[in-house]
Short mmCIF file of C-alpha atoms in Angstrom, two decimals:
data_model
loop_
_atom_site.label_atom_id
_atom_site.label_comp_id
_atom_site.label_asym_id
_atom_site.label_seq_id
_atom_site.Cartn_x
_atom_site.Cartn_y
_atom_site.Cartn_z
CA LEU G 1 -6.19 11.06 -1.73
CA ASP G 2 -5.54 7.66 -0.17
CA LEU G 3 -7.03 5.10 2.20
CA ALA G 4 -6.74 1.57 3.56
CA VAL G 5 -9.17 -0.61 5.49
CA THR G 6 -8.72 -3.42 8.01
CA GLY G 7 -11.81 -4.91 9.61
CA ASN G 8 -14.04 -2.00 10.67
CA THR G 9 -11.23 0.55 10.73
CA LEU G 10 -10.48 2.92 7.87
CA TYR G 11 -7.33 5.02 7.56
CA ALA G 12 -7.31 8.08 5.32
CA ASP G 13 -5.18 11.12 4.70
CA LEU G 14 -6.71 14.51 5.43
CA TYR G 15 -4.27 16.97 3.91
CA SER G 16 -1.26 16.63 6.26
CA ASP G 17 -2.97 14.39 8.86
CA LEU G 18 -3.79 10.69 9.18
CA VAL G 19 -7.40 10.12 10.21
CA THR G 20 -8.59 6.86 11.78
CA LEU G 21 -12.30 6.12 11.38
CA ASP G 22 -14.59 3.49 12.88
CA ILE G 23 -16.83 2.28 10.03
CA SER G 24 -18.67 -0.43 11.99
CA ASP G 25 -21.86 1.48 11.19
CA PRO G 26 -21.40 3.00 7.70
CA SER G 27 -24.30 5.38 8.30
CA SER G 28 -22.64 6.76 11.43
CA VAL G 29 -18.88 6.84 10.95
CA LYS G 30 -16.87 7.88 14.01
CA ILE G 31 -13.48 9.60 14.16
CA LYS G 32 -11.26 7.64 16.54
CA LYS G 33 -7.93 9.40 16.15
CA ILE G 34 -6.19 12.15 14.18
CA THR G 35 -2.41 11.87 13.83
CA GLU G 36 -1.22 15.32 12.85
CA LYS G 37 1.40 16.45 10.34
CA VAL G 38 2.55 13.04 9.08
CA PHE G 39 2.20 14.10 5.44
CA PRO G 40 4.01 17.44 5.50
CA PHE G 41 4.58 17.92 1.79
CA ARG G 42 1.03 18.51 0.58
CA ARG G 43 0.90 21.60 -1.58
CA TYR G 44 -1.71 23.98 -2.92
CA GLY G 45 -1.70 25.03 -6.55
CA ASN G 46 -1.12 28.38 -8.25
CA GLY G 47 1.78 29.33 -6.00
CA PHE G 48 -0.29 29.59 -2.81
CA VAL G 49 1.71 28.91 0.37
CA SER G 50 -0.25 27.90 3.45
CA ASP G 51 0.24 29.43 6.90
CA SER G 52 0.96 26.62 9.38
CA ASN G 53 -0.82 28.61 12.09
CA ARG G 54 -4.08 28.80 10.16
CA ILE G 55 -6.44 26.56 8.23
CA ILE G 56 -8.69 27.28 5.25
CA VAL G 57 -12.32 27.34 6.35
CA ASP G 58 -14.03 28.68 3.23
CA TRP G 59 -13.43 29.53 -0.40
CA ILE G 60 -15.13 31.15 -3.39
CA LYS G 61 -16.07 28.83 -6.24
CA LYS G 62 -15.37 30.12 -9.75
CA ASP G 63 -15.85 28.45 -13.10
CA THR G 64 -12.96 29.94 -15.04
CA THR G 65 -11.16 29.09 -18.27
CA VAL G 66 -7.55 30.22 -18.59
CA THR G 67 -5.57 30.08 -21.83
CA THR G 68 -1.92 29.28 -21.24
CA ASN G 69 1.11 27.55 -22.72
CA ILE G 70 0.93 23.98 -21.41
CA ASN G 71 4.69 23.55 -21.75
CA GLU G 72 5.26 26.17 -19.05
CA TRP G 73 3.25 24.06 -16.58
CA ALA G 74 4.15 20.52 -17.64
CA GLY G 75 6.49 19.97 -14.71
CA ARG G 76 4.03 21.14 -12.04
CA ARG G 77 2.65 18.17 -10.10
CA ASN G 78 -0.14 20.23 -8.53
CA VAL G 79 -1.74 21.40 -11.79
CA LEU G 80 -4.54 19.35 -13.33
CA PHE G 81 -5.16 19.35 -17.08
CA LEU G 82 -8.22 17.68 -18.57
CA ALA G 83 -5.98 15.90 -21.05
CA ASN G 84 -4.16 14.31 -18.12
CA SER G 85 -7.12 13.67 -15.87
CA MET G 86 -6.13 10.04 -15.27
CA ASP G 87 -2.90 10.97 -13.45
CA ALA G 88 -2.38 9.27 -10.11
CA ARG G 89 -2.59 12.65 -8.42
CA SER G 90 -5.93 13.58 -10.02
CA ILE G 91 -7.93 10.43 -9.36
CA SER G 92 -8.40 9.34 -5.78
CA SER G 93 -6.42 6.27 -4.85
CA SER G 94 -9.24 5.43 -2.46
CA ALA G 95 -10.54 2.83 -4.88
CA SER G 96 -7.04 1.41 -5.13
CA ALA G 97 -6.94 0.30 -1.51
CA VAL G 98 -9.17 -2.58 -0.61
CA ALA G 99 -11.26 -3.43 2.42
CA ARG G 100 -9.32 -6.59 2.98
CA LYS G 101 -6.08 -6.70 4.92
CA GLY G 102 -2.94 -7.07 2.85
CA ILE G 103 -4.58 -6.65 -0.57
CA SER G 104 -4.37 -3.39 -2.45
CA GLY G 105 -4.26 -2.05 -5.96
CA SER G 106 -1.01 -1.29 -7.73
CA MET G 107 -1.74 2.46 -7.72
CA ALA G 108 -2.23 2.60 -3.94
CA ARG G 109 -0.11 4.78 -1.67
CA PHE G 110 -1.40 3.14 1.55
CA THR G 111 -0.96 -0.56 2.25
CA LEU G 112 -1.33 -2.97 5.19
CA LEU G 113 1.02 -5.78 6.21
CA ASN G 114 1.47 -7.68 9.48
CA ASN G 115 -0.26 -5.22 11.82
CA TYR G 116 1.49 -2.26 10.21
CA LEU G 117 0.23 0.49 7.94
CA TYR G 118 2.76 1.68 5.35
CA THR G 119 2.22 4.91 3.45
CA VAL G 120 4.35 6.69 0.86
CA THR G 121 4.61 10.41 0.26
CA ASP G 122 6.50 12.13 -2.55
CA ASN G 123 9.82 11.29 -0.89
CA ALA G 124 9.35 8.96 2.08
CA LEU G 125 7.97 5.73 3.52
CA ASN G 126 5.97 6.18 6.74
CA VAL G 127 5.38 3.30 9.16
CA PHE G 128 2.49 3.04 11.63
CA ASN G 129 1.96 0.28 14.21
CA ILE G 130 -1.73 -0.74 14.06
CA SER G 131 -1.68 -3.64 16.50
CA GLU G 132 -4.48 -1.62 18.10
CA PRO G 133 -6.31 -0.82 14.83
CA GLN G 134 -8.09 2.30 16.06
CA ASN G 135 -5.00 3.68 17.76
CA PRO G 136 -2.28 3.80 15.07
CA VAL G 137 1.15 4.79 16.35
CA PHE G 138 3.60 6.49 14.01
CA THR G 139 6.93 4.68 14.39
CA THR G 140 9.29 5.43 11.52
CA LYS G 141 9.90 7.70 8.56
CA ILE G 142 12.35 6.49 5.91
CA ASN G 143 13.54 8.97 3.31
CA ILE G 144 13.68 7.33 -0.12
CA GLY G 145 14.07 10.16 -2.62
CA TRP G 146 11.71 12.33 -4.65
CA GLY G 147 9.22 11.01 -7.18
CA ILE G 148 7.75 8.20 -5.04
CA GLU G 149 4.36 7.11 -6.39
CA THR G 150 3.06 3.72 -5.24
CA ILE G 151 3.53 0.88 -2.73
CA TYR G 152 2.70 -2.81 -3.13
CA PRO G 153 3.19 -5.60 -0.54
CA PHE G 154 4.24 -9.15 -1.38
CA LYS G 155 5.02 -11.60 1.41
CA THR G 156 7.54 -9.73 3.62
CA ASN G 157 8.62 -7.23 0.98
CA LEU G 158 7.37 -3.77 0.01
CA PHE G 159 7.70 -2.82 -3.67
CA ILE G 160 7.76 0.94 -4.13
CA GLY G 161 7.30 2.55 -7.52
CA SER G 162 8.81 5.91 -8.39
CA THR G 163 9.15 8.04 -11.49
CA THR G 164 12.73 6.82 -11.93
CA GLY G 165 12.64 3.22 -10.77
CA MET G 166 11.54 0.53 -8.34
CA PHE G 167 12.68 0.11 -4.73
CA VAL G 168 12.34 -3.11 -2.73
CA TYR G 169 12.24 -2.92 1.08
CA SER G 170 12.20 -5.88 3.43
CA ALA G 171 9.56 -5.71 6.16
CA SER G 172 10.99 -8.69 8.05
CA ASN G 173 11.46 -6.15 10.80
CA PRO G 174 8.06 -4.52 10.20
CA ALA G 175 8.78 -1.42 12.30
CA GLN G 176 11.98 -0.64 10.41
CA PRO G 177 11.89 -1.71 6.74
CA ALA G 178 15.31 -2.07 5.15
CA LEU G 179 16.31 -1.48 1.53
CA LEU G 180 17.04 -4.73 -0.31
CA GLY G 181 17.55 -3.52 -3.85
CA ASN G 182 16.34 -1.27 -6.64
CA PHE G 183 15.91 -1.10 -10.38
CA SER G 184 16.29 2.14 -12.34
CA HIS G 185 14.57 3.16 -15.55
CA ALA G 186 14.03 6.30 -17.61
CA ARG G 187 11.69 8.85 -16.07
CA ARG G 188 8.10 7.55 -16.30
CA CYS G 189 5.03 7.08 -14.13
CA ASP G 190 5.58 3.69 -12.54
CA PRO G 191 3.26 1.36 -10.57
CA VAL G 192 4.72 -2.06 -9.70
CA ILE G 193 3.52 -5.51 -8.56
CA ALA G 194 5.53 -8.69 -7.90
CA ASP G 195 5.51 -12.43 -7.34
CA ASP G 196 8.26 -14.78 -6.12
CA ASN G 197 10.49 -14.38 -9.16
CA TYR G 198 9.49 -11.29 -11.12
CA ALA G 199 8.33 -7.72 -10.73
CA PHE G 200 5.94 -6.25 -13.30
CA VAL G 201 6.16 -2.53 -13.94
CA THR G 202 4.06 -0.36 -16.25
CA LEU G 203 5.83 2.71 -17.57
CA ARG G 204 3.65 5.54 -18.81
CA GLY G 205 5.09 8.46 -20.70
CA GLY G 206 3.84 12.02 -20.98
CA GLY G 207 2.16 14.19 -18.37
CA THR G 208 4.14 15.06 -15.26
CA CYS G 209 6.33 11.96 -15.52
CA GLY G 210 8.09 12.81 -18.76
CA GLY G 211 9.20 10.50 -21.56
CA ALA G 212 7.14 9.18 -24.43
CA SER G 213 7.20 5.38 -24.40
CA ASN G 214 4.43 3.25 -22.89
CA GLU G 215 5.33 -0.29 -21.93
CA LEU G 216 5.23 -3.18 -19.47
CA ASP G 217 8.62 -4.23 -18.08
CA VAL G 218 9.26 -7.65 -16.56
CA ILE G 219 12.15 -7.59 -14.04
CA ASP G 220 13.94 -10.63 -12.65
CA ILE G 221 14.03 -10.26 -8.85
CA LYS G 222 15.23 -13.76 -7.89
CA ASN G 223 18.41 -12.02 -6.71
CA ILE G 224 16.98 -8.89 -5.19
CA GLN G 225 20.45 -7.28 -4.94
CA SER G 226 20.97 -7.74 -8.66
CA THR G 227 17.71 -7.17 -10.49
CA LYS G 228 17.64 -7.18 -14.28
CA LEU G 229 15.22 -6.45 -17.09
CA VAL G 230 13.94 -9.59 -18.81
CA LYS G 231 11.45 -8.30 -21.37
CA SER G 232 9.49 -5.20 -22.37
CA TYR G 233 6.02 -5.26 -23.95
CA PRO G 234 4.58 -2.21 -25.77
CA LEU G 235 1.32 -0.76 -24.46
CA THR G 236 -0.85 2.26 -25.20
CA ASN G 237 -1.49 4.19 -21.97
CA PRO G 238 -0.76 1.84 -19.03
CA TYR G 239 -1.73 2.39 -15.40
CA GLY G 240 -2.41 -0.27 -12.76
CA LEU G 241 -1.98 -4.02 -12.99
CA SER G 242 -2.65 -7.24 -11.06
CA LYS G 243 -1.62 -10.88 -11.34
CA ASP G 244 -3.33 -14.12 -10.34
CA GLY G 245 -1.22 -17.18 -11.05
CA ASN G 246 -0.21 -16.97 -14.70
CA THR G 247 -2.93 -14.45 -15.56
CA LEU G 248 -1.83 -10.82 -15.77
CA PHE G 249 -4.31 -7.93 -15.92
CA VAL G 250 -3.14 -4.54 -17.19
CA CYS G 251 -5.18 -1.34 -17.17
CA ASP G 252 -4.17 0.28 -20.44
CA GLY G 253 -6.08 3.52 -19.96
CA THR G 254 -8.05 4.48 -23.05
CA ALA G 255 -7.13 1.11 -24.62
CA GLY G 256 -9.16 -0.74 -21.99
CA LEU G 257 -8.36 -3.68 -19.71
CA LYS G 258 -5.97 -6.27 -21.18
CA VAL G 259 -5.72 -9.87 -19.99
CA PHE G 260 -2.51 -11.81 -20.69
CA ASP G 261 -1.37 -15.38 -20.26
CA ALA G 262 1.98 -14.72 -18.55
CA ALA G 263 3.11 -18.35 -18.12
CA ASP G 264 6.04 -17.69 -20.47
CA ILE G 265 7.73 -14.52 -19.27
CA ASN G 266 9.39 -14.05 -22.65
CA SER G 267 6.21 -14.43 -24.67
CA PHE G 268 3.01 -13.06 -23.15
CA LYS G 269 -0.18 -14.04 -24.95
CA LEU G 270 -3.03 -11.54 -25.12
CA LEU G 271 -6.18 -13.43 -24.15
CA GLN G 272 -8.71 -10.60 -24.22
CA THR G 273 -9.10 -6.83 -24.34
CA VAL G 274 -12.09 -5.39 -22.50
CA ASN G 275 -12.91 -2.29 -24.53
CA GLY G 276 -15.21 0.59 -23.69
CA ILE G 277 -13.65 1.43 -20.30
CA ASN G 278 -10.84 3.86 -19.49
CA ALA G 279 -9.16 1.50 -17.02
CA TYR G 280 -7.07 2.90 -14.14
CA ASP G 281 -6.43 0.09 -11.63
CA VAL G 282 -7.44 -3.53 -11.02
CA ILE G 283 -7.53 -5.86 -8.03
CA THR G 284 -7.97 -9.62 -8.53
CA ILE G 285 -9.38 -11.87 -5.80
CA ASN G 286 -10.42 -15.51 -6.35
CA GLY G 287 -11.85 -15.12 -9.83
CA LEU G 288 -13.17 -11.58 -9.26
CA ALA G 289 -11.54 -8.59 -10.95
CA ILE G 290 -12.43 -5.21 -9.43
CA VAL G 291 -11.62 -2.53 -11.99
CA VAL G 292 -11.39 1.17 -11.25
CA ALA G 293 -12.12 3.20 -14.38
CA LYS G 294 -12.44 6.86 -15.18
CA ASP G 295 -16.24 6.74 -15.08
CA GLY G 296 -16.91 4.13 -12.40
CA LEU G 297 -16.25 0.81 -10.69
CA TYR G 298 -16.60 -2.51 -12.55
CA GLN G 299 -16.61 -6.13 -11.35
CA TYR G 300 -15.74 -9.01 -13.70
CA ASP G 301 -15.76 -12.78 -13.32
CA TYR G 302 -12.52 -14.05 -14.90
CA ASN G 303 -12.87 -17.80 -14.38
CA ASN G 304 -12.88 -17.92 -18.19
CA ARG G 305 -9.76 -15.86 -18.85
CA SER G 306 -10.57 -15.34 -22.51
CA ASN G 307 -14.13 -14.20 -21.90
CA LEU G 308 -14.55 -12.02 -18.82
CA LYS G 309 -18.11 -11.70 -17.59
CA LEU G 310 -19.32 -8.31 -16.35
CA LEU G 311 -21.03 -8.81 -12.99
CA SER G 312 -21.81 -5.22 -12.02
CA SER G 313 -20.89 -1.60 -12.56
CA MET G 314 -21.38 1.61 -10.64
CA SER G 315 -21.01 5.09 -12.07
CA TYR G 316 -19.25 7.83 -10.10
CA ASN G 317 -21.76 10.30 -11.54
CA LYS G 318 -24.86 8.79 -9.94
#
């Protein structure tokens, strides 16, 4: 589901294991290390329980339609409905982690900071020392609580989004992150990004996360031990987000990519809506916005914030 890249080394999860790959030659990728059983809470669907002494080596493919009451399954995180096919569990976060150290999308569950790889599972933060990139060493597991979704680095802090709130951990001691503060909200799906003074959180209702409202919350984090909500902005179907200076990009799902002037925290100005894409996550780097959408990958030049220029697109279906 997840990956991160530093230099020519790629880290990915393979069910319960962490796999380290040498991608120096993309046409001949080499496995350098497999760290076993660091993601122990992966689950199969339909009530199947795996045998830890065996592995699945084959399966029978069936194209089957089942009629059922969706309400009986709404709380199951391992069931995929077409109506909810943009859930963080159903679209690979691989496009949310970027091949540049320390930069990742807001929907990512792997991130890199100061020679360490940080990953989140449903309930924990895992820490790996990658001072030798192709020989990651698992150092620490920190239990946070259930419903953990995303991780985002800013300076020496790790911002962790969950279905019930935001957690902030200091990575000043990178091998042993320490909890600085948290902010609670009603149960929603919840990616988060931050700058020096504020955290920006999209809350998405429905699906496995519960609730009905869809909004962007701005949280004052100047005093990390006493965070407070500053302003909420209504949205349609929000997912990932990114910020460059005073420009805020929000992936609003079926409502497209929205670009805001966020200079005044209490009064965001909508500069542009890029329609025609079902936007999932966005990464902004020096005037380039990389947008992950339901149907493909898009690159936009945003030097003119009110008139983004499409540079390229690539369909997943090709």
